[in-house]
C-alpha cells in the first residue's frame, strides 16, 4: 500500500538490548524524520534525513542511531535501550523542506523498555 | 523553552458546540504555522495552515486565526462532532530548517 508505514507497531524489549524501528515510505520523499512522543513533552525530533546517506541530529538524539541507505527507508536503532526510551515513536516524510510541503506521519511504534 | 505552546491540556465540549483551541508562540520571526490533529493510536495529520501575511484562514468547519501582535493563534472548529475528538497541535516550521516544532497539544473531548 502507498504511504508511510512503521514496524513493528508494538515492541517490548529489555534494558540494554538493541532494537531497530523501521520506517518505509512509498512517495520517494527526500526528507524523513523520527520523533518521539511522551506525555507532557509533545513531539520531539530525534533525527532527520535530507536524502540517502544524509542525516542530522534533532532535539533529542542521544542514545539513537539512524541510517538511510535507500530513499524509502529510515530505520532508527536504539543501541542499548534504556527505560527512559520507553515512548511512542513516529516516523514522518516530506517531499521538500520549504514550508508549504506537507509532512506525513506514520502510525507510530509503541516501545516499552523493561 | 519551547517555541509553541497550547494554553489548555484538555477541552471538553458538547456535540454541536463550537470549539476554540489556543496556541501561543514566542518567535516574532515565525511566518508560518500548521495545525495537526492526532487521533488515538494514530500519527498527527495536517488540518490547516496559515502564513503570517494572513489573519484568518478557513477550511471545512475549521478556521485558524492569527494575531501577530500578541503572538497567538487559535483553531476554531464549528459544530464539533464526536469524530473531532483528538489531540490538536500547533506547529511552527519557521525555523531555518522548516522542521516543525510542536507544542504539547490540547486534548479535545466531545460529549454526545
Short mmCIF file of N, CA and C in Angstrom, two decimals, chain A residues 4-110:
data_model
loop_
_atom_site.label_atom_id
_atom_site.label_comp_id
_atom_site.label_asym_id
_atom_site.label_seq_id
_atom_site.Cartn_x
_atom_site.Cartn_y
_atom_site.Cartn_z
N UNK A 4 3.17 5.80 4.28
CA UNK A 4 4.29 5.66 5.18
C UNK A 4 3.92 4.64 6.25
N UNK A 5 4.75 3.66 6.41
CA UNK A 5 4.46 2.58 7.35
C UNK A 5 5.60 2.43 8.34
N UNK A 6 5.26 1.91 9.51
CA UNK A 6 6.24 1.66 10.54
C UNK A 6 6.08 0.24 11.05
N UNK A 7 7.21 -0.36 11.41
CA UNK A 7 7.16 -1.68 12.01
C UNK A 7 8.30 -1.84 13.02
N UNK A 8 8.05 -2.60 14.09
CA UNK A 8 6.75 -3.14 14.48
C UNK A 8 5.84 -2.03 15.01
N UNK A 9 4.58 -2.31 15.21
CA UNK A 9 3.68 -1.32 15.82
C UNK A 9 3.82 -1.30 17.33
N UNK A 10 4.17 -2.45 17.89
CA UNK A 10 4.37 -2.55 19.32
C UNK A 10 5.63 -3.39 19.56
N UNK A 11 6.40 -2.96 20.57
CA UNK A 11 7.63 -3.69 20.88
C UNK A 11 7.92 -3.57 22.36
N UNK A 12 8.22 -4.72 22.97
CA UNK A 12 8.68 -4.72 24.34
C UNK A 12 10.09 -5.29 24.33
N UNK A 13 11.01 -4.59 24.96
CA UNK A 13 12.39 -5.05 24.99
C UNK A 13 12.97 -4.82 26.37
N UNK A 14 14.10 -5.41 26.62
CA UNK A 14 14.73 -5.27 27.93
C UNK A 14 15.83 -4.21 27.90
N UNK A 15 16.09 -3.65 29.02
CA UNK A 15 17.18 -2.68 29.16
C UNK A 15 18.48 -3.29 28.65
N UNK A 16 19.21 -2.52 27.86
CA UNK A 16 20.49 -2.96 27.35
C UNK A 16 20.43 -3.63 25.99
N UNK A 17 19.26 -4.01 25.55
CA UNK A 17 19.12 -4.67 24.24
C UNK A 17 19.16 -3.63 23.12
N UNK A 18 19.57 -4.11 21.97
CA UNK A 18 19.50 -3.28 20.78
C UNK A 18 18.16 -3.53 20.10
N UNK A 19 17.53 -2.46 19.65
CA UNK A 19 16.26 -2.61 18.96
C UNK A 19 16.22 -1.62 17.79
N UNK A 20 15.67 -2.07 16.69
CA UNK A 20 15.57 -1.24 15.50
C UNK A 20 14.11 -1.06 15.11
N UNK A 21 13.72 0.18 14.92
CA UNK A 21 12.39 0.52 14.46
C UNK A 21 12.49 0.88 12.98
N UNK A 22 11.57 0.33 12.20
CA UNK A 22 11.64 0.51 10.76
C UNK A 22 10.62 1.54 10.29
N UNK A 23 11.00 2.26 9.25
CA UNK A 23 10.10 3.22 8.63
C UNK A 23 10.27 3.12 7.12
N UNK A 24 9.16 3.05 6.42
CA UNK A 24 9.19 2.91 4.96
C UNK A 24 8.16 3.83 4.34
N UNK A 25 8.57 4.58 3.30
CA UNK A 25 7.60 5.43 2.60
C UNK A 25 7.69 5.17 1.10
N UNK A 26 6.54 5.27 0.46
CA UNK A 26 6.44 4.90 -0.96
C UNK A 26 6.38 6.10 -1.89
N UNK A 27 6.51 7.31 -1.34
CA UNK A 27 6.40 8.51 -2.17
C UNK A 27 7.72 9.01 -2.74
N UNK A 28 8.82 8.39 -2.36
CA UNK A 28 10.15 8.88 -2.74
C UNK A 28 10.41 10.30 -2.20
N UNK A 29 9.83 10.59 -1.03
CA UNK A 29 10.09 11.87 -0.40
C UNK A 29 11.55 11.99 -0.02
N UNK A 30 12.11 13.18 -0.19
CA UNK A 30 13.51 13.39 0.15
C UNK A 30 13.74 13.36 1.66
N UNK A 31 12.84 14.00 2.39
CA UNK A 31 13.06 14.18 3.82
C UNK A 31 12.31 13.15 4.65
N UNK A 32 13.00 12.63 5.64
CA UNK A 32 12.37 11.73 6.59
C UNK A 32 12.80 12.12 7.99
N UNK A 33 11.92 11.84 8.95
CA UNK A 33 12.10 12.31 10.31
C UNK A 33 11.73 11.22 11.30
N UNK A 34 12.36 11.26 12.45
CA UNK A 34 11.95 10.45 13.59
C UNK A 34 11.64 11.36 14.77
N UNK A 35 10.45 11.15 15.36
CA UNK A 35 10.03 11.87 16.56
C UNK A 35 9.71 10.86 17.65
N UNK A 36 9.83 11.32 18.88
CA UNK A 36 9.28 10.56 19.99
C UNK A 36 8.21 11.41 20.66
N UNK A 37 7.21 10.72 21.17
CA UNK A 37 6.10 11.42 21.81
C UNK A 37 5.91 10.88 23.21
N UNK A 38 6.05 11.75 24.18
CA UNK A 38 5.88 11.40 25.58
C UNK A 38 4.89 12.37 26.21
N UNK A 39 4.18 11.88 27.21
CA UNK A 39 3.22 12.73 27.91
C UNK A 39 3.95 13.94 28.47
N UNK A 40 3.37 15.09 28.23
CA UNK A 40 3.94 16.31 28.77
C UNK A 40 5.03 16.93 27.93
N UNK A 41 5.43 16.24 26.86
CA UNK A 41 6.50 16.78 26.01
C UNK A 41 6.08 16.98 24.56
N UNK A 42 4.95 16.51 24.19
CA UNK A 42 4.58 16.64 22.79
C UNK A 42 5.49 15.80 21.92
N UNK A 43 5.69 16.24 20.71
CA UNK A 43 6.54 15.54 19.76
C UNK A 43 7.92 16.18 19.74
N UNK A 44 8.95 15.38 19.92
CA UNK A 44 10.32 15.89 19.90
C UNK A 44 11.11 15.18 18.81
N UNK A 45 11.84 15.97 18.06
CA UNK A 45 12.59 15.45 16.92
C UNK A 45 13.86 14.75 17.40
N UNK A 46 14.07 13.53 16.90
CA UNK A 46 15.26 12.76 17.27
C UNK A 46 16.34 12.94 16.21
N UNK A 47 16.01 12.57 14.99
CA UNK A 47 16.91 12.69 13.84
C UNK A 47 16.09 12.99 12.61
N UNK A 48 16.75 13.54 11.61
CA UNK A 48 16.10 13.67 10.33
C UNK A 48 17.13 13.43 9.22
N UNK A 49 16.60 13.24 8.03
CA UNK A 49 17.45 12.94 6.89
C UNK A 49 16.96 13.71 5.68
N UNK A 50 17.89 14.35 4.99
CA UNK A 50 17.53 15.15 3.82
C UNK A 50 17.56 14.32 2.53
N UNK A 51 18.23 13.21 2.57
CA UNK A 51 18.35 12.36 1.39
C UNK A 51 19.11 11.11 1.81
N UNK A 52 19.23 10.17 0.93
CA UNK A 52 20.00 8.96 1.24
C UNK A 52 21.41 9.37 1.65
N UNK A 53 21.87 8.76 2.73
CA UNK A 53 23.22 8.98 3.27
C UNK A 53 23.44 10.35 3.87
N UNK A 54 22.37 11.14 4.07
CA UNK A 54 22.49 12.44 4.72
C UNK A 54 21.55 12.47 5.92
N UNK A 55 22.12 12.53 7.11
CA UNK A 55 21.30 12.57 8.32
C UNK A 55 21.80 13.68 9.24
N UNK A 56 20.91 14.12 10.13
CA UNK A 56 21.30 15.19 11.05
C UNK A 56 20.52 15.04 12.35
N UNK A 57 21.13 15.53 13.43
CA UNK A 57 20.53 15.40 14.75
C UNK A 57 19.38 16.38 14.92
N UNK A 58 18.44 15.93 15.72
CA UNK A 58 17.35 16.80 16.13
C UNK A 58 17.53 17.23 17.56
N UNK A 59 16.43 17.37 18.25
CA UNK A 59 16.45 17.90 19.62
C UNK A 59 16.95 16.88 20.65
N UNK A 60 16.63 15.59 20.45
CA UNK A 60 16.95 14.56 21.45
C UNK A 60 17.61 13.35 20.81
N UNK A 61 18.83 13.47 20.26
CA UNK A 61 19.44 12.37 19.52
C UNK A 61 20.19 11.34 20.35
N UNK A 62 20.50 11.67 21.62
CA UNK A 62 21.36 10.79 22.40
C UNK A 62 20.73 9.42 22.61
N UNK A 63 21.52 8.38 22.36
CA UNK A 63 21.06 7.01 22.55
C UNK A 63 20.44 6.40 21.30
N UNK A 64 20.39 7.16 20.23
CA UNK A 64 19.78 6.71 18.98
C UNK A 64 20.78 6.79 17.83
N UNK A 65 20.61 5.88 16.87
CA UNK A 65 21.41 5.88 15.66
C UNK A 65 20.47 5.72 14.48
N UNK A 66 20.74 6.44 13.41
CA UNK A 66 19.92 6.29 12.20
C UNK A 66 20.84 6.02 11.02
N UNK A 67 20.22 5.52 9.97
CA UNK A 67 20.91 5.32 8.70
C UNK A 67 19.90 5.52 7.60
N UNK A 68 20.39 5.81 6.41
CA UNK A 68 19.48 5.95 5.28
C UNK A 68 20.24 5.57 4.00
N UNK A 69 20.29 4.28 3.79
CA UNK A 69 20.98 3.79 2.60
C UNK A 69 20.07 3.86 1.37
N UNK A 70 18.77 3.82 1.58
CA UNK A 70 17.81 3.95 0.48
C UNK A 70 16.83 5.06 0.81
N UNK A 71 16.39 5.77 -0.22
CA UNK A 71 15.47 6.89 -0.03
C UNK A 71 14.23 6.50 0.74
N UNK A 72 13.72 5.31 0.50
CA UNK A 72 12.41 4.94 1.06
C UNK A 72 12.46 4.43 2.49
N UNK A 73 13.65 4.13 3.01
CA UNK A 73 13.75 3.55 4.34
C UNK A 73 14.57 4.43 5.28
N UNK A 74 14.14 4.47 6.53
CA UNK A 74 14.86 5.30 7.51
C UNK A 74 14.76 4.60 8.87
N UNK A 75 15.56 3.59 9.10
CA UNK A 75 15.49 2.87 10.38
C UNK A 75 16.11 3.65 11.53
N UNK A 76 15.54 3.46 12.70
CA UNK A 76 16.01 4.08 13.94
C UNK A 76 16.44 2.96 14.88
N UNK A 77 17.68 3.02 15.35
CA UNK A 77 18.22 1.98 16.22
C UNK A 77 18.53 2.54 17.60
N UNK A 78 18.06 1.82 18.60
CA UNK A 78 18.45 2.09 19.97
C UNK A 78 19.54 1.07 20.28
N UNK A 79 20.76 1.52 20.42
CA UNK A 79 21.87 0.57 20.52
C UNK A 79 21.88 -0.17 21.84
N UNK A 80 21.47 0.48 22.90
CA UNK A 80 21.38 -0.14 24.22
C UNK A 80 20.20 0.51 24.93
N UNK A 81 19.05 -0.09 24.79
CA UNK A 81 17.81 0.54 25.23
C UNK A 81 17.81 0.83 26.72
N UNK A 82 17.24 1.96 27.08
CA UNK A 82 17.07 2.34 28.48
C UNK A 82 15.59 2.60 28.74
N UNK A 83 15.21 2.55 30.01
CA UNK A 83 13.79 2.75 30.35
C UNK A 83 13.30 4.13 29.92
N UNK A 84 14.20 5.10 29.92
CA UNK A 84 13.79 6.45 29.52
C UNK A 84 13.45 6.54 28.03
N UNK A 85 13.77 5.50 27.29
CA UNK A 85 13.42 5.47 25.87
C UNK A 85 12.07 4.81 25.61
N UNK A 86 11.39 4.43 26.67
CA UNK A 86 10.01 4.00 26.53
C UNK A 86 9.19 5.18 26.02
N UNK A 87 8.55 4.98 24.89
CA UNK A 87 7.88 6.11 24.25
C UNK A 87 7.10 5.60 23.04
N UNK A 88 6.39 6.51 22.41
CA UNK A 88 5.79 6.23 21.11
C UNK A 88 6.63 6.96 20.07
N UNK A 89 7.07 6.22 19.06
CA UNK A 89 7.96 6.78 18.05
C UNK A 89 7.20 6.95 16.73
N UNK A 90 7.32 8.13 16.17
CA UNK A 90 6.68 8.43 14.90
C UNK A 90 7.73 8.76 13.85
N UNK A 91 7.53 8.17 12.71
CA UNK A 91 8.32 8.49 11.54
C UNK A 91 7.48 9.42 10.66
N UNK A 92 8.14 10.30 9.94
CA UNK A 92 7.42 11.21 9.05
C UNK A 92 8.24 11.41 7.79
N UNK A 93 7.57 11.81 6.73
CA UNK A 93 8.29 12.12 5.49
C UNK A 93 7.69 13.34 4.84
N UNK A 94 8.48 13.93 3.95
CA UNK A 94 8.10 15.20 3.35
C UNK A 94 8.87 15.34 2.04
N UNK A 95 8.22 15.91 1.03
CA UNK A 95 8.84 15.99 -0.29
C UNK A 95 9.99 16.99 -0.30
N UNK A 96 9.85 18.07 0.47
CA UNK A 96 10.87 19.10 0.49
C UNK A 96 10.83 19.80 1.82
N UNK A 97 11.74 20.73 2.04
CA UNK A 97 11.77 21.41 3.33
C UNK A 97 11.08 22.75 3.33
N UNK A 98 10.75 23.29 2.17
CA UNK A 98 10.04 24.57 2.14
C UNK A 98 8.74 24.43 2.93
N UNK A 99 8.31 25.51 3.53
CA UNK A 99 7.20 25.44 4.46
C UNK A 99 5.92 24.86 3.90
N UNK A 100 5.70 24.97 2.60
CA UNK A 100 4.43 24.52 2.04
C UNK A 100 4.37 23.03 1.80
N UNK A 101 5.45 22.32 2.01
CA UNK A 101 5.40 20.87 1.84
C UNK A 101 4.79 20.23 3.08
N UNK A 102 3.74 19.45 2.86
CA UNK A 102 3.09 18.80 3.98
C UNK A 102 3.94 17.65 4.50
N UNK A 103 3.92 17.50 5.80
CA UNK A 103 4.66 16.42 6.45
C UNK A 103 3.67 15.32 6.82
N UNK A 104 3.96 14.12 6.38
CA UNK A 104 3.08 12.98 6.61
C UNK A 104 3.69 12.07 7.67
N UNK A 105 2.86 11.66 8.61
CA UNK A 105 3.32 10.84 9.71
C UNK A 105 2.86 9.39 9.55
N UNK A 106 3.71 8.49 10.04
CA UNK A 106 3.33 7.09 10.10
C UNK A 106 2.43 6.84 11.30
N UNK A 107 2.00 5.60 11.49
CA UNK A 107 1.05 5.28 12.57
C UNK A 107 1.70 5.16 13.94
N UNK A 108 3.02 5.12 14.00
CA UNK A 108 3.70 5.06 15.28
C UNK A 108 4.09 3.66 15.71
N UNK A 109 5.14 3.59 16.53
CA UNK A 109 5.58 2.36 17.18
C UNK A 109 5.61 2.63 18.67
N UNK A 110 4.87 1.81 19.41
CA UNK A 110 4.89 1.96 20.87
C UNK A 110 5.96 1.04 21.42
#
